[in-house]
Short mmCIF file of C-alpha atoms in Angstrom, two decimals:
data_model
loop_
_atom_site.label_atom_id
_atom_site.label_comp_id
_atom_site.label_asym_id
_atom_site.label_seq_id
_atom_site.Cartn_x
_atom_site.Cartn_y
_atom_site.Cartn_z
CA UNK A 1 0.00 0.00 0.00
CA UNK A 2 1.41 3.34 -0.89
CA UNK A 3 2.15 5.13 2.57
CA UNK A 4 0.27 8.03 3.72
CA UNK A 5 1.51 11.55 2.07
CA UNK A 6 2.75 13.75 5.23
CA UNK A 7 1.21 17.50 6.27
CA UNK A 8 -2.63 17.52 7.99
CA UNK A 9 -4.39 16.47 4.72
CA UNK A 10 -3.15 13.31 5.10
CA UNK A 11 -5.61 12.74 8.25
CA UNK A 12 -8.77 14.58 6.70
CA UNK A 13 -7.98 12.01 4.05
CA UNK A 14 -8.28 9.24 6.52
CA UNK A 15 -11.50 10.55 7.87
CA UNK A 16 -12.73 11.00 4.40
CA UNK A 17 -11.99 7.05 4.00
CA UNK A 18 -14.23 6.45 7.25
CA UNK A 19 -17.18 8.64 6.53
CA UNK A 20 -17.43 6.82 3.43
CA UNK A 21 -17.71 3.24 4.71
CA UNK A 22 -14.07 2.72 3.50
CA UNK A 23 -12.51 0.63 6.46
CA UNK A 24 -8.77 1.75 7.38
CA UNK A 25 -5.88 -0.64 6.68
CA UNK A 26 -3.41 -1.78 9.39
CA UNK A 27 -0.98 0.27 7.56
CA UNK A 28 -2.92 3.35 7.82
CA UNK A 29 -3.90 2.21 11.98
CA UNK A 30 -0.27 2.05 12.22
CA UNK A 31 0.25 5.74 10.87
CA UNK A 32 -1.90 7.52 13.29
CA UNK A 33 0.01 5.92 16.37
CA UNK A 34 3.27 6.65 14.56
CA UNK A 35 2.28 10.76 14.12
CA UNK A 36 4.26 13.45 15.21
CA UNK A 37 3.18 14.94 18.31
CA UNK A 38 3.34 18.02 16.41
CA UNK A 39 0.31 17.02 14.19
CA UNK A 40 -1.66 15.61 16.86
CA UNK A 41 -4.39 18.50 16.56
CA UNK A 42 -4.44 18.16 13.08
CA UNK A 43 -5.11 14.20 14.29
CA UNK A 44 -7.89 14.97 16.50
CA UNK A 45 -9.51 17.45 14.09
CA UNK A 46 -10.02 15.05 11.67
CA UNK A 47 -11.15 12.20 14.52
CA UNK A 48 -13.73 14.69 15.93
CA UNK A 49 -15.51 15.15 12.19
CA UNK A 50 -16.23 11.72 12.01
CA UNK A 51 -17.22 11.53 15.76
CA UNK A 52 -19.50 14.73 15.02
CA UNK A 53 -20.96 13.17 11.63
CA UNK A 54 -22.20 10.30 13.94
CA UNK A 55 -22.73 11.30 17.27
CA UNK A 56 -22.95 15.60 17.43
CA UNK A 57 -21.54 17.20 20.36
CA UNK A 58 -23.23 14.36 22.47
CA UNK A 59 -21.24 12.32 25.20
CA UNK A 60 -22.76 9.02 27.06
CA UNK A 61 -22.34 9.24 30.08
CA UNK A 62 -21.64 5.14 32.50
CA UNK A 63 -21.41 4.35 36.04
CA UNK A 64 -19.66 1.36 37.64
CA UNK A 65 -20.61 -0.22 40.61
CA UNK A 66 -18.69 -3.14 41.76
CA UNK A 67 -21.04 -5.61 42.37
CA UNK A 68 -18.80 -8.55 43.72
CA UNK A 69 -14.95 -7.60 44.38
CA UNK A 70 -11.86 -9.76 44.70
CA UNK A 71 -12.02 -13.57 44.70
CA UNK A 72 -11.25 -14.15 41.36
CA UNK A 73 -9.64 -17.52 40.55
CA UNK A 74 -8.20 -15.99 37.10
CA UNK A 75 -4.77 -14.72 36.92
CA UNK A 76 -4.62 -11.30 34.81
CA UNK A 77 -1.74 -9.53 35.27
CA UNK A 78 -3.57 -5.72 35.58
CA UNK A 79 -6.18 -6.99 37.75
CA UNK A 80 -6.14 -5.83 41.30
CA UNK A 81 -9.05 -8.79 42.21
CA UNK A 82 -6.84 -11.36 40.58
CA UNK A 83 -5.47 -14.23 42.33
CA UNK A 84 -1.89 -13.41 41.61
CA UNK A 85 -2.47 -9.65 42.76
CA UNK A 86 -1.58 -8.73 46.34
CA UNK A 87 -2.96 -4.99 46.05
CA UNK A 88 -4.85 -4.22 49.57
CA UNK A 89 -8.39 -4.14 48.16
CA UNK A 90 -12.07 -5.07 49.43
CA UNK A 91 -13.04 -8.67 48.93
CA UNK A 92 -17.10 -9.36 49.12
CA UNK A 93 -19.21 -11.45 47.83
CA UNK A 94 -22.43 -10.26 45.68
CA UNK A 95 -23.95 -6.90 47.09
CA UNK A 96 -27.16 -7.68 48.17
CA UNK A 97 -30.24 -6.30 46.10
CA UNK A 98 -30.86 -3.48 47.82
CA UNK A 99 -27.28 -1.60 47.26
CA UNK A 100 -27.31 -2.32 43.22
CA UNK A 101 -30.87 -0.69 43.26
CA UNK A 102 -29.25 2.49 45.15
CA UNK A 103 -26.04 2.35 42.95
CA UNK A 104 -28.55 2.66 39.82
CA UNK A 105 -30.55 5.87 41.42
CA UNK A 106 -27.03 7.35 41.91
CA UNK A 107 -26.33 6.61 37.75
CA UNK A 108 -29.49 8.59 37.64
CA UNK A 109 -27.96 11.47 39.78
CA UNK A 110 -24.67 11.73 38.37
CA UNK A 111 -26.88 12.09 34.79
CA UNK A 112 -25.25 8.60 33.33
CA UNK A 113 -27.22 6.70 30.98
CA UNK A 114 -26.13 3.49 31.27
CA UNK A 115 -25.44 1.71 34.86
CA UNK A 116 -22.80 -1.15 34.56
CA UNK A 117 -23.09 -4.02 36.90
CA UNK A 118 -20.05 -5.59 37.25
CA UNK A 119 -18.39 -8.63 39.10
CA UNK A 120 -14.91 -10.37 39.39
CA UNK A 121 -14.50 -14.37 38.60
CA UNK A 122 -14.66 -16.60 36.39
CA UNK A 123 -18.02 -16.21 35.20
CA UNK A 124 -21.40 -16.02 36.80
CA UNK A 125 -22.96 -18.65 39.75
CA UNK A 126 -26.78 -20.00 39.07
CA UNK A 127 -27.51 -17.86 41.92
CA UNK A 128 -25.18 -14.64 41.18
CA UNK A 129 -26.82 -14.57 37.84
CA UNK A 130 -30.76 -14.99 39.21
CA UNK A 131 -30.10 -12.08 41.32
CA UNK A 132 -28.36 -10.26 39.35
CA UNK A 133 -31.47 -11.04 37.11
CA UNK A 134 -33.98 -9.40 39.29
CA UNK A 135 -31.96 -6.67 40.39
CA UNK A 136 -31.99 -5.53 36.74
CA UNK A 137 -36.33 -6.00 36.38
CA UNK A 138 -36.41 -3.89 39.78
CA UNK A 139 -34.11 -1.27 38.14
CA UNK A 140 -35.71 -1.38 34.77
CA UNK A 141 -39.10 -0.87 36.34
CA UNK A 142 -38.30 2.13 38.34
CA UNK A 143 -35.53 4.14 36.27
CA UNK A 144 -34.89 5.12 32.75
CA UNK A 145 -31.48 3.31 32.77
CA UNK A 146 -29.49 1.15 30.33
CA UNK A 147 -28.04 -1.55 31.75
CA UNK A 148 -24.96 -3.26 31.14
CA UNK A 149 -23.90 -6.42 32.57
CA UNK A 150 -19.97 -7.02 33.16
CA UNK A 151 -20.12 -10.94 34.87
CA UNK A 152 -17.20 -12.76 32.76
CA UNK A 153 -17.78 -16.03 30.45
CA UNK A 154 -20.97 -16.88 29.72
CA UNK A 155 -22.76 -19.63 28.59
CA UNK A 156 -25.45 -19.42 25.93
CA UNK A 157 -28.72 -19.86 28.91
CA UNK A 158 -26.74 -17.02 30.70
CA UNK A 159 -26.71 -15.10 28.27
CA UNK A 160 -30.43 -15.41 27.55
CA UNK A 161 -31.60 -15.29 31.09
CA UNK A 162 -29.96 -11.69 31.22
CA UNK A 163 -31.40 -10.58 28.23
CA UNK A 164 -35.08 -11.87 29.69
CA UNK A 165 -34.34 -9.84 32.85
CA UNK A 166 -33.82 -6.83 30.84
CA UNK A 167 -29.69 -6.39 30.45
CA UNK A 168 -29.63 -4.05 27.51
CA UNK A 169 -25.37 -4.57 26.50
CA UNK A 170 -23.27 -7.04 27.76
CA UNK A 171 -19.65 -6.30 28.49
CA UNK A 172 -16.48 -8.52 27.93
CA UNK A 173 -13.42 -7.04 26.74
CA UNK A 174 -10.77 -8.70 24.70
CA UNK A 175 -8.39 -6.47 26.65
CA UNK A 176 -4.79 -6.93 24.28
CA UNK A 177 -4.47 -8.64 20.78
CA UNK A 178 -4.50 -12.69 20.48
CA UNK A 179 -0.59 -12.61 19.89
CA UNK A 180 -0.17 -10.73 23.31
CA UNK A 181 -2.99 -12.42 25.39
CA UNK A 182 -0.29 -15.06 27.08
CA UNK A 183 1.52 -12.68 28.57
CA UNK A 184 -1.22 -10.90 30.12
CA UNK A 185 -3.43 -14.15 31.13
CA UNK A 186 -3.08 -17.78 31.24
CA UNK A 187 -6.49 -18.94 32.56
CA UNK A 188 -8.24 -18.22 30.01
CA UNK A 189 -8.08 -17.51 26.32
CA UNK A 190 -8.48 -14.50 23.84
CA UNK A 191 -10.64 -17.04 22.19
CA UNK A 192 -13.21 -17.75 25.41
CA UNK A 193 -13.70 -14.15 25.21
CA UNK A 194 -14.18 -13.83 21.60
CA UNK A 195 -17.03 -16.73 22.33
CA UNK A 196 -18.33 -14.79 24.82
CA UNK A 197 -19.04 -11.72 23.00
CA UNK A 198 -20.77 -13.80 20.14
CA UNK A 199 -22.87 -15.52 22.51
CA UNK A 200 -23.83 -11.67 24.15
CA UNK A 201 -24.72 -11.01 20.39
CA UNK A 202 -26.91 -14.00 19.58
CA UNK A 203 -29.20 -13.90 22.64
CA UNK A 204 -29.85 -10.08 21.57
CA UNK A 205 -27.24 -8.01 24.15
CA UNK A 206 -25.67 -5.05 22.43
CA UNK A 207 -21.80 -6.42 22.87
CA UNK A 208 -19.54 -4.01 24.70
CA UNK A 209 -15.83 -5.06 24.04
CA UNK A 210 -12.67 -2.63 24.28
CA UNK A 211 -8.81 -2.81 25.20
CA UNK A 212 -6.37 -1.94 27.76
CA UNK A 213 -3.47 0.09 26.61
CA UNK A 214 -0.01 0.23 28.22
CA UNK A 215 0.89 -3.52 28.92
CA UNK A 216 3.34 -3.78 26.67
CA UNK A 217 1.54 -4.29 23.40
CA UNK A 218 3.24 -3.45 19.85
CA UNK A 219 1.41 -0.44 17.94
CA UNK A 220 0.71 -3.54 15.39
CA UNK A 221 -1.14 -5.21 18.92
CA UNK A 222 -3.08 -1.85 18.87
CA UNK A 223 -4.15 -1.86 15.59
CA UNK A 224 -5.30 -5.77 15.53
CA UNK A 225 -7.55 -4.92 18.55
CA UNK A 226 -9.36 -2.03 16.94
CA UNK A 227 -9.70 -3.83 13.76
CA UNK A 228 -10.67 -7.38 15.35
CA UNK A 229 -13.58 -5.66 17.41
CA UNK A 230 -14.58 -3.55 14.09
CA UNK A 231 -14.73 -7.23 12.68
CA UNK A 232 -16.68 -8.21 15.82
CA UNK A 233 -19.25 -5.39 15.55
CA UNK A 234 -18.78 -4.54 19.05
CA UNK A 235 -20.84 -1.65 19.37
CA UNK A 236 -19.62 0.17 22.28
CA UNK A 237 -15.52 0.42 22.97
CA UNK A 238 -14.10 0.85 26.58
CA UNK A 239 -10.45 1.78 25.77
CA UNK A 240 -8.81 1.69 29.20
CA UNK A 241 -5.13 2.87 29.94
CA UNK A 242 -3.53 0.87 32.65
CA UNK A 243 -3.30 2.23 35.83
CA UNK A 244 -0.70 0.14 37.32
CA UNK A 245 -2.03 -1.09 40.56
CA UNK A 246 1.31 -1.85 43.14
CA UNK A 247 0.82 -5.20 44.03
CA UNK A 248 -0.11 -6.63 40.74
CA UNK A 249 2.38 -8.06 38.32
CA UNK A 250 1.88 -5.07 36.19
CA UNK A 251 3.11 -3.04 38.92
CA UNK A 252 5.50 0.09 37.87
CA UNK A 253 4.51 -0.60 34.22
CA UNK A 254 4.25 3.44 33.09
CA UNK A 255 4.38 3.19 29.06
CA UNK A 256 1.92 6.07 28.55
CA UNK A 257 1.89 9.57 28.17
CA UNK A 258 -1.15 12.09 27.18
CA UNK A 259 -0.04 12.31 23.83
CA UNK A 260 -0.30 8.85 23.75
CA UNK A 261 -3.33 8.35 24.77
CA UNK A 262 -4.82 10.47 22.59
CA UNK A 263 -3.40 8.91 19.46
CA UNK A 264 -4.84 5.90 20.52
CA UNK A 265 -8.54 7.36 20.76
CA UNK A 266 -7.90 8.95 17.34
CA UNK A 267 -6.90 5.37 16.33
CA UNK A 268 -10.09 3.69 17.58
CA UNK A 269 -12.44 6.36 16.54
CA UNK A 270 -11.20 6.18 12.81
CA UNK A 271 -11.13 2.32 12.27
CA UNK A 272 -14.63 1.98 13.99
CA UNK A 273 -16.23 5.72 13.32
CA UNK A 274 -19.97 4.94 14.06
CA UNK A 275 -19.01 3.00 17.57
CA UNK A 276 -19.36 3.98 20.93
CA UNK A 277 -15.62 4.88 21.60
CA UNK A 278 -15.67 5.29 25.65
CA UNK A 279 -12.46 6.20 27.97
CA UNK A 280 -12.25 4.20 30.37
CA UNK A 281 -10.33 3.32 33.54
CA UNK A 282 -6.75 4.63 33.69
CA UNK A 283 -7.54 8.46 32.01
CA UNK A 284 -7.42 10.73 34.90
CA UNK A 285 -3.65 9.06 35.77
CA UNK A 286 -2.64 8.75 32.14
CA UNK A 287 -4.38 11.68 30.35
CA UNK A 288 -4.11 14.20 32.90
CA UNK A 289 -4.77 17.82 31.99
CA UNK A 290 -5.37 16.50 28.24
CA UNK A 291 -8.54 14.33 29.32
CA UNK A 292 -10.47 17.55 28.07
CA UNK A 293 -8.99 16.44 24.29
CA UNK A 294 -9.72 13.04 24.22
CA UNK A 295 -13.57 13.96 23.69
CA UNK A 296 -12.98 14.95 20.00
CA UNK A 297 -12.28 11.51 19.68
CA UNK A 298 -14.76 9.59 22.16
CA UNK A 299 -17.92 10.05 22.78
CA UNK A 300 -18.53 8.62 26.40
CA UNK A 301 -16.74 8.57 29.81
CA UNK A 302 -17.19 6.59 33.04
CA UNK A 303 -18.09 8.81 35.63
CA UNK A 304 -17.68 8.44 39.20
CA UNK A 305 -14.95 5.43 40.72
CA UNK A 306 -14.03 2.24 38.79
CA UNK A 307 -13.77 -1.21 40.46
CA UNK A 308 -10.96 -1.14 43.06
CA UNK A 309 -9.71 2.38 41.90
CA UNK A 310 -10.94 6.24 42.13
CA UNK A 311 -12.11 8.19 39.21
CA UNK A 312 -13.01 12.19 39.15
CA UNK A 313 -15.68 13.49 40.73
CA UNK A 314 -19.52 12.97 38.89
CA UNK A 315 -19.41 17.39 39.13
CA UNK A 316 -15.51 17.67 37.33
CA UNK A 317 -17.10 15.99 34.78
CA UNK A 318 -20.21 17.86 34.30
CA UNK A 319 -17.93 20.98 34.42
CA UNK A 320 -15.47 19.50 31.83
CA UNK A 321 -18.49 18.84 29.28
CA UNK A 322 -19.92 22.18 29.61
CA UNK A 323 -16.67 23.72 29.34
CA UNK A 324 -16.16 21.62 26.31
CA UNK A 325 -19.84 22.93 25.05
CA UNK A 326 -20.91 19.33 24.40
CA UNK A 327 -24.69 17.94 25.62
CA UNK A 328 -24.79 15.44 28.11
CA UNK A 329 -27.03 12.67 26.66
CA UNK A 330 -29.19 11.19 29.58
CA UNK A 331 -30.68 7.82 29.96
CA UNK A 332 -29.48 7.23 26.26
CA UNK A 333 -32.08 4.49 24.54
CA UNK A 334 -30.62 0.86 23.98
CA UNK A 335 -28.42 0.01 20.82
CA UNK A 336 -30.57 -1.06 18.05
#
């Protein structure tokens, strides 16, 4: 393929390619990570037309609540609830009822449209999953929420049984690129989770997949995650940046700078232009004062905390949007 021509037409060319349905080639993925820092405006410019032609000055807007922490049997390397992590966090089992139904009132307060249930293991229990089940037809009955469920593998009558409840988007990220995925697990495969997704999609859950950046991936890595989860038609895209937790094997792993980061989003938002793109865990430490910029690319945040780690306040947030002069959209309807 005959490499990119330098000087800011070059992206407005690439965001000409996406407008038009024309999918981006690795070569071209590999360009935008490889920009100067010097055209990164010119970078963002042409992300935020294509983010614009699909989703205005709009952002989504999630909350988290961690419905079950710690105890995980699996052995990720940037989990803090892994088994291999020693990081000082809360263990519990399942919240009861009562505290997911308050966590989704607070989604309501903090103006997020979508409340994310989420829990660490393996995958779901019969009983984790029924009560998960009717903590989601209490929510959906009382509050204008979508609901996202975050519970690991699933099997296809999991999968179903959510969707019954009223689970609007399952989420299960592929996290790093199949070639990577050994270093960064060994309990389970890039494959399981590629299975997962599909079974999400065929009981009728909008799939939520996305990435963590920062653990030591290759740009190529990069590229092969945004283009495998264009190929899986994930429809909304958590890109997280690690936060290096001390006490997990990822400890003191600091690959990423602002600049970075928003090369990446520019990267995800071109190769998949009509997808949620969503920054994730990891911005406020990684983005920093540039967290502002990486909304020309993406079009949703997490507000509030994230599992075992603190995010920025539900009101820096608000502030940041209207300083931006972008809309917050509330209790956005479900995918499809």
């Amino acid at each position: 393929m005959e490499k990119c021509d330098s000087g800011n037409g070059k992206w407005e060319r690439l965001a000409d390619r996406a407008l038009a349905g024309i999918g981006l080639t690795e070569e071209e993925g590999l360009s935008i990570l490889e920009a100067e820092d010097d055209e990164l405006l010119s970078l963002l410019q042409a992300a935020f037309r294509v983010r614009k032609h699909y989703f205005g000055r709009k952002v989504k807007l999630n909350l988290i609540i961690n419905a079950k922490s710690g105890l995980c049997p699996e052995d990720c390397g940037y989990c803090s609830q892994s088994i291999v992590s020693r990081a000082p966090i809360a263990k519990y089992p399942l919240l009861e009822r009562r505290v997911l139904l308050e966590g989704a009132h607070r989604a309501v307060e903090w103006k997020a449209g979508t409340y994310c249930i989420v829990t660490s293991g393996r995958g779901p229990t019969e009983r984790e999953l029924d009560e998960v089940a009717a903590a989601v037809k209490e929510i959906k009955s009382a509050l204008p929420l979508k609901i996202c469920a975050c519970l690991g593998l699933l099997r296809e009558e999991d999968a179903r049984k959510l969707r019954e409840a009223g689970v609007d988007r399952y989420n299960h990220n592929l996290n790093t690129s199949s070639g990577h995925y050994a270093a960064i697990t060994t309990t389970h495969t890039y494959d399981q989770r590629v299975e997962t997704i599909r079974r999400a999609m065929e009981a009728g859950l909008s799939p939520c997949s996305g990435v963590i950046v920062g653990m030591g991936e290759t740009d190529r890595d990069l590229v092969s995650m945004a283009l495998a989860l264009r190929e899986l038609r994930a429809e909304s895209i958590p890109v997280n940046f690690l936060n290096p937790i001390p006490g997990t094997p990822l400890e003191g792993k600091r690959e990423l700078n602002p600049r970075r980061c928003l090369k990446v989003l520019a990267l995800f938002r071109l190769i998949c232009p009509d997808r949620e793109i969503r920054i994730a865990g990891g911005r406020e430490v990684n983005m920093r004062s540039l967290q502002p910029l990486g909304l020309y690319a993406a079009n949703s945040i997490f507000v509030g905390d994230y599992l075992t780690t603190e995010g920025q306040a539900a009101e820096a947030d608000h502030r940041m949007l209207e300083d931006l002069g972008f809309e917050i959209e509330e209790c956005a309807p479900a995918a499809g």
